[in-house]
Structures are given as C-alpha cells and as structure tokens.
Short mmCIF file of C-alpha atoms in Angstrom, two decimals:
data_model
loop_
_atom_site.label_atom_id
_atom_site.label_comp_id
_atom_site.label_asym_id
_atom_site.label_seq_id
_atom_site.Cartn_x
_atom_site.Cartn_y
_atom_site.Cartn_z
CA UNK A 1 96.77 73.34 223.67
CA UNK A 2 97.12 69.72 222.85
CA UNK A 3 93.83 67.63 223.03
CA UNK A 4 93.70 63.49 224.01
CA UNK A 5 92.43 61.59 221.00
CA UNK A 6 89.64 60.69 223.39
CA UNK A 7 87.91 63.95 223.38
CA UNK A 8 87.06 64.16 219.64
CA UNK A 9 83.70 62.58 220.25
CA UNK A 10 82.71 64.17 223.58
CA UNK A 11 84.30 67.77 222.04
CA UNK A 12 81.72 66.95 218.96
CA UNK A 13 78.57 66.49 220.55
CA UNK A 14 79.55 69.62 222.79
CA UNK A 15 79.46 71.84 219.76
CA UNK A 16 76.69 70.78 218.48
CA UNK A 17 74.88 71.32 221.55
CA UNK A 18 76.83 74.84 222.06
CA UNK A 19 75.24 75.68 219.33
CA UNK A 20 71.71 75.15 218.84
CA UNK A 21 71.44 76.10 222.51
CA UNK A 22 72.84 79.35 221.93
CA UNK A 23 70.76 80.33 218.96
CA UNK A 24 67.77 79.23 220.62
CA UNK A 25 68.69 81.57 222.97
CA UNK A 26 69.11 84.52 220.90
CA UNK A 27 66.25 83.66 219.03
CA UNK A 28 63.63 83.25 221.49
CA UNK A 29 65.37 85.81 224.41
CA UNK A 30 67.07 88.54 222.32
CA UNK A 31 69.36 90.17 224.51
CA UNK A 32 68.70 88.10 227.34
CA UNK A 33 69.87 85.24 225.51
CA UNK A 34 73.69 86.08 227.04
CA UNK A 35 72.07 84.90 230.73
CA UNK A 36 72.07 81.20 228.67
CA UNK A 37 74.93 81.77 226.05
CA UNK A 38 77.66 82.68 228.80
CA UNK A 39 77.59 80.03 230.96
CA UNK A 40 77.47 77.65 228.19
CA UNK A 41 80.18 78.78 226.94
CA UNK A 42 81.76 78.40 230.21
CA UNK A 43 81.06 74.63 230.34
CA UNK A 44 82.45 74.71 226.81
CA UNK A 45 85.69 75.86 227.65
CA UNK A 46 85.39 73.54 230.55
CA UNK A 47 84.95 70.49 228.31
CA UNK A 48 88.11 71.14 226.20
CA UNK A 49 89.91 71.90 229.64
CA UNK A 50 89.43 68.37 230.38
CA UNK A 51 90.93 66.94 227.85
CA UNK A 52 94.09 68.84 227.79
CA UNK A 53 97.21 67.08 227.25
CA UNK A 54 100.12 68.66 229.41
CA UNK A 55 103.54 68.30 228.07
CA UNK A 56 105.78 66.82 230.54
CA UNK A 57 109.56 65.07 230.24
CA UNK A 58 109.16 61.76 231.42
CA UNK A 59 112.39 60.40 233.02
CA UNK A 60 113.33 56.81 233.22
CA UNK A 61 112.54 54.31 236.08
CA UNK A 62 113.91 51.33 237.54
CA UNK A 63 112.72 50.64 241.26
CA UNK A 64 110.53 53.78 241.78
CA UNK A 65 106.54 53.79 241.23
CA UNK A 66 105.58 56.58 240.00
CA UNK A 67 102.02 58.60 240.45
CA UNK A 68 99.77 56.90 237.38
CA UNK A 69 97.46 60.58 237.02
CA UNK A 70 96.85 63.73 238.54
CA UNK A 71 94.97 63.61 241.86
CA UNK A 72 95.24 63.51 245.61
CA UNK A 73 96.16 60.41 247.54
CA UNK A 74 93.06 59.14 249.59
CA UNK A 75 94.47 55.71 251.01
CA UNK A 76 97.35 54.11 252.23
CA UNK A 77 96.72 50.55 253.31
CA UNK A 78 97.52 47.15 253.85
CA UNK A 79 94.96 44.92 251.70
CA UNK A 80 93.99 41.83 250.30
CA UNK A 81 94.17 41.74 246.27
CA UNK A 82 92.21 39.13 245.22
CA UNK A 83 92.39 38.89 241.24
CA UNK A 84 96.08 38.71 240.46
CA UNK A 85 98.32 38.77 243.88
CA UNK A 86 96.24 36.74 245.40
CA UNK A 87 97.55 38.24 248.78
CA UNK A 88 98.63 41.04 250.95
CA UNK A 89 99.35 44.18 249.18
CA UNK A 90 99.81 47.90 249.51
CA UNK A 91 97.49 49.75 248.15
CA UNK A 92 97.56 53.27 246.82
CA UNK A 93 94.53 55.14 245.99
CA UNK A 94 94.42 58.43 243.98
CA UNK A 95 91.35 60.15 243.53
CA UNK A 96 90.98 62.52 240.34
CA UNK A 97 88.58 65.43 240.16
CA UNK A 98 86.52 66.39 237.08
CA UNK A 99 89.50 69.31 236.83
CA UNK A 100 92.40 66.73 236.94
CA UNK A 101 93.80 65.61 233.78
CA UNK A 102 92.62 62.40 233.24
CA UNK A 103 95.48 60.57 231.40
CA UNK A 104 96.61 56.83 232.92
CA UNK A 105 100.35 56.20 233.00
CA UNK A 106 102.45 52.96 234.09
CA UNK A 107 103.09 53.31 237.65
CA UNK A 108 106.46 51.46 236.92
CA UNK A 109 109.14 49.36 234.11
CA UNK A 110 108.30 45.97 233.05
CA UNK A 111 106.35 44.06 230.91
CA UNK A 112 102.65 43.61 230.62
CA UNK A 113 101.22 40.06 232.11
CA UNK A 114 97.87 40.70 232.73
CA UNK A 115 94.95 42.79 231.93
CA UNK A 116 91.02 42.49 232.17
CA UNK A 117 88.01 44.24 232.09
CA UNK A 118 85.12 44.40 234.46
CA UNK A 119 81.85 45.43 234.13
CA UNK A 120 80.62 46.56 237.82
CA UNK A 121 78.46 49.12 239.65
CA UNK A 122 79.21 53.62 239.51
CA UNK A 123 79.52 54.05 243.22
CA UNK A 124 81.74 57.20 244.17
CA UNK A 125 85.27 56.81 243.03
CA UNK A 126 86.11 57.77 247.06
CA UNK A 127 83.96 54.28 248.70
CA UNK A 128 86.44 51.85 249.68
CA UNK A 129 84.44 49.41 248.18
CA UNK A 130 84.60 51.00 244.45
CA UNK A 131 88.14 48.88 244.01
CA UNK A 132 85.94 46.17 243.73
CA UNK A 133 82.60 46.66 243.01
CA UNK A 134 82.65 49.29 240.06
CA UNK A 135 83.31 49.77 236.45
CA UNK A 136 87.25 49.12 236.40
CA UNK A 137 90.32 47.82 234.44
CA UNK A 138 93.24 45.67 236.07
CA UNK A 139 96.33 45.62 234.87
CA UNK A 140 99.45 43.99 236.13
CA UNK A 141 103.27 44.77 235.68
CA UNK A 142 106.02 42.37 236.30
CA UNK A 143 108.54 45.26 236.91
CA UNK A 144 112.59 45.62 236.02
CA UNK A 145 113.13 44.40 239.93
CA UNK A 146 111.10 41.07 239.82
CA UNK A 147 108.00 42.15 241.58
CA UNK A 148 104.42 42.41 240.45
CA UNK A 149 102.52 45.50 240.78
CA UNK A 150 98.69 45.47 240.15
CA UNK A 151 96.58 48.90 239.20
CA UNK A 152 93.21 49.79 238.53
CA UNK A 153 91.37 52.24 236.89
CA UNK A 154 87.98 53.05 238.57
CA UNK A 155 85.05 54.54 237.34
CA UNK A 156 83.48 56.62 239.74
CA UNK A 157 79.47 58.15 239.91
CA UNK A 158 80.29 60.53 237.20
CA UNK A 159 83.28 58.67 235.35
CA UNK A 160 80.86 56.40 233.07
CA UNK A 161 83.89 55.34 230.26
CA UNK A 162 87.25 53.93 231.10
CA UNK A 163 90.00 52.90 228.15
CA UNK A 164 93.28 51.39 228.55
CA UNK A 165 95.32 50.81 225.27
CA UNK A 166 97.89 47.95 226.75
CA UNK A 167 98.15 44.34 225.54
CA UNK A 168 99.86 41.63 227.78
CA UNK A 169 103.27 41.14 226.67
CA UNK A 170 103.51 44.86 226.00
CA UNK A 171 106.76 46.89 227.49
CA UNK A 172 105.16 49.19 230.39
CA UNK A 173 107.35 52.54 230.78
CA UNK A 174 106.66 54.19 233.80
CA UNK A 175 105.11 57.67 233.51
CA UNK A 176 103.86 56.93 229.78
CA UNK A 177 100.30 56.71 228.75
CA UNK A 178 98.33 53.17 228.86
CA UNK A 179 94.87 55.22 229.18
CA UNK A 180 91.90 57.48 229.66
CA UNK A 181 89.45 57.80 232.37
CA UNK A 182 86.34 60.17 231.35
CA UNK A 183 85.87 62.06 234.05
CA UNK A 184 86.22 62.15 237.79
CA UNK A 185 87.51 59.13 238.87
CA UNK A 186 90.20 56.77 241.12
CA UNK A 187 93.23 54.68 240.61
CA UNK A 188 94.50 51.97 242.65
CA UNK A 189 97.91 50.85 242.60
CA UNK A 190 98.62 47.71 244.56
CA UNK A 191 102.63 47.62 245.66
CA UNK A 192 104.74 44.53 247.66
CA UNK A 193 104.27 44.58 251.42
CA UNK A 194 108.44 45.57 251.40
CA UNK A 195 107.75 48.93 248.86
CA UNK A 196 109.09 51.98 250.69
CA UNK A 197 106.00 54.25 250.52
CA UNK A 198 106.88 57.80 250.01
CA UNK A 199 103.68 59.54 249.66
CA UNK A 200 101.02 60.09 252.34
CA UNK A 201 97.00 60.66 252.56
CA UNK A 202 96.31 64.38 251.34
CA UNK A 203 99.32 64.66 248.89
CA UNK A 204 98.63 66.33 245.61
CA UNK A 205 100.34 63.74 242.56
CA UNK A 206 101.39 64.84 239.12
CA UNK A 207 100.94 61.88 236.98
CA UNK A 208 104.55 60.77 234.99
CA UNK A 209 106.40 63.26 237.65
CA UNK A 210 106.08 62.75 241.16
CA UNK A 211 107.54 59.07 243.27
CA UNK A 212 104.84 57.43 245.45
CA UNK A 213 107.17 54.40 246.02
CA UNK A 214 110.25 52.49 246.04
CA UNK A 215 110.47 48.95 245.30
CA UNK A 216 113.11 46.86 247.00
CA UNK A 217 116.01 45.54 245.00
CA UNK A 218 115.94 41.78 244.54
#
C-alpha cells in the first residue's frame, strides 16, 4: 500500500508511541498486557489506513467539475462568496470522515490565480458557518471554459493541519493532487450560478472519479 508523503511524521510518532505503550504493558500486566496491546495495534493499523494512497486513472477534463476528495455531499446551495467572486455562487460541500482518504484534487482545468491562507476557529467541518470561520485554504481556478471556480479546504474539530502544494500561475488538472487535509474534514467548491449540478445531498464522491458538475460552454 502506497503512503502520502504527509504521513511520515504522524506514522513516526505513532510507532514510537506503539511501542513504549506496548512494553509497558507487558511489563507491568504480563499476560494481560494484550487487553492494551490489541487495540493499539488496532489504532495503528488505523493510522496507516489513513494515509493510504489509492491508485486511480485520472481522465482528462474540459467543462466537468469533478469531486476534489472522498466524502458525502452535505450542501447544495445558492451563496454569497465573499473573498474572490465577490458574488452569487454555487456551492458544493463535501464532508470527509476520519476513514475517507484525505487527498485534495482540482475540481477542474485551468490555471491557478489565486490562493491564501487563513488562520480561523475548529468548529465541526458539518456547521454552515465553518466555510468561513475556520482553519481553511482558498484557492481559485480560472478554468479551460472562462469561468472561475473557488474551493476550500476546511479544517474541521478534529482536522487540526491543512496543506495545499499549488502556486498561482500553476496549471490545475482536474482530479490531480493540490493537497492534504489531516483528518476529518470539508471541502467547498464554489461553481457559476449557470453550472449544471449533477450531484445531490447524500451522494457518496470518489475524489479524481466521479462529476459533480458541468460548466457551461462560453
């Protein structure tokens, strides 16, 4: 199983821990010790789990928007986006379980022309007001059919490290990696008022695979 480059340090300090807490275990609880040891090693497994990197074929993309991670679709709806819009927008939220993968991808084609970094509150990843409020990363695409489409990484109450590896001026390819949430979390992707939405609230998205959206054609 392939593992993200992100989980070296987290995979680290889990070994470490893995182990003095199991042979304090055997030491001080002898046989007993395998009521501590097992589900340890349970969490251990569940660690490396996380940070699993799936093989997929990513296809190429003109118009469609594809799901950015693995998760279930918890909003649909017709908002106002404030930092790079500046106006109406659909938005798109996906929330992502501590058992999702956690890789970011471009929703769609284009070219990177805007990115930032805020520093914000951990409410839950599923409050409506997390979008703007918490620990998140905006990015913004100006795509292959001449719109711009805004998404967010959000970190939720147990998602306490977000990382996004894209530069403005950078080619986005949609379904390929531009980051790394730790943890459960939610991303936000905010489409044209004209997108033909294809998902709906309760879907289950692969990130890279499945179409949430079609832009229009200009």
């Amino acid at each position: 199983m392939k593992l993200h480059r992100e989980s070296k340090g987290t995979i680290t300090v889990a070994t470490i821990l893995f182990l003095v807490l199991g042979a304090l275990a055997i030491y001080f609880l002898k046989i007993w010790s395998l009521l501590i040891i097992v589900p340890l090693l349970v969490i251990y497994c569940l660690v490396f789990w996380f940070f699993r990197v799936p093989s997929r074929t990513i296809l190429d993309h003109k118009e469609n928007v594809i799901a950015p991670v693995d998760g279930k679709v918890v909003m649909i709806k017709e908002v106002e986006e404030n930092e790079f819009i500046k106006g109406k927008a659909i938005q798109v939220s996906i929330f992502m379980s501590p058992l999702n993968v956690h890789i970011c991808r471009y929703p769609v084609t284009g070219k990177v022309v805007y990115k930032k970094y805020h520093p914000g509150k951990y409410l839950v990843a599923w409050h409506e007001k997390s979008s703007t409020e918490n620990e998140r990363t905006t990015v913004a695409v100006e795509t292959l059919t001449n719109h711009k489409v805004v998404f967010r990484q959000i970190a939720g109450y147990v998602a306490r490290r977000i990382v996004f590896y894209c530069n403005e001026g950078d080619q986005a390819k949609a379904g390929h990696e531009f980051g790394f949430i730790k943890f459960g979390s939610r991303m936000d992707v905010f489409l044209p008022l004209d997108t033909e939405i294809i998902c709906k609230i309760g879907d289950i998205t692969k990130g890279g695979l499945d179409i949430i959206a079609k832009l229009k054609q200009n």
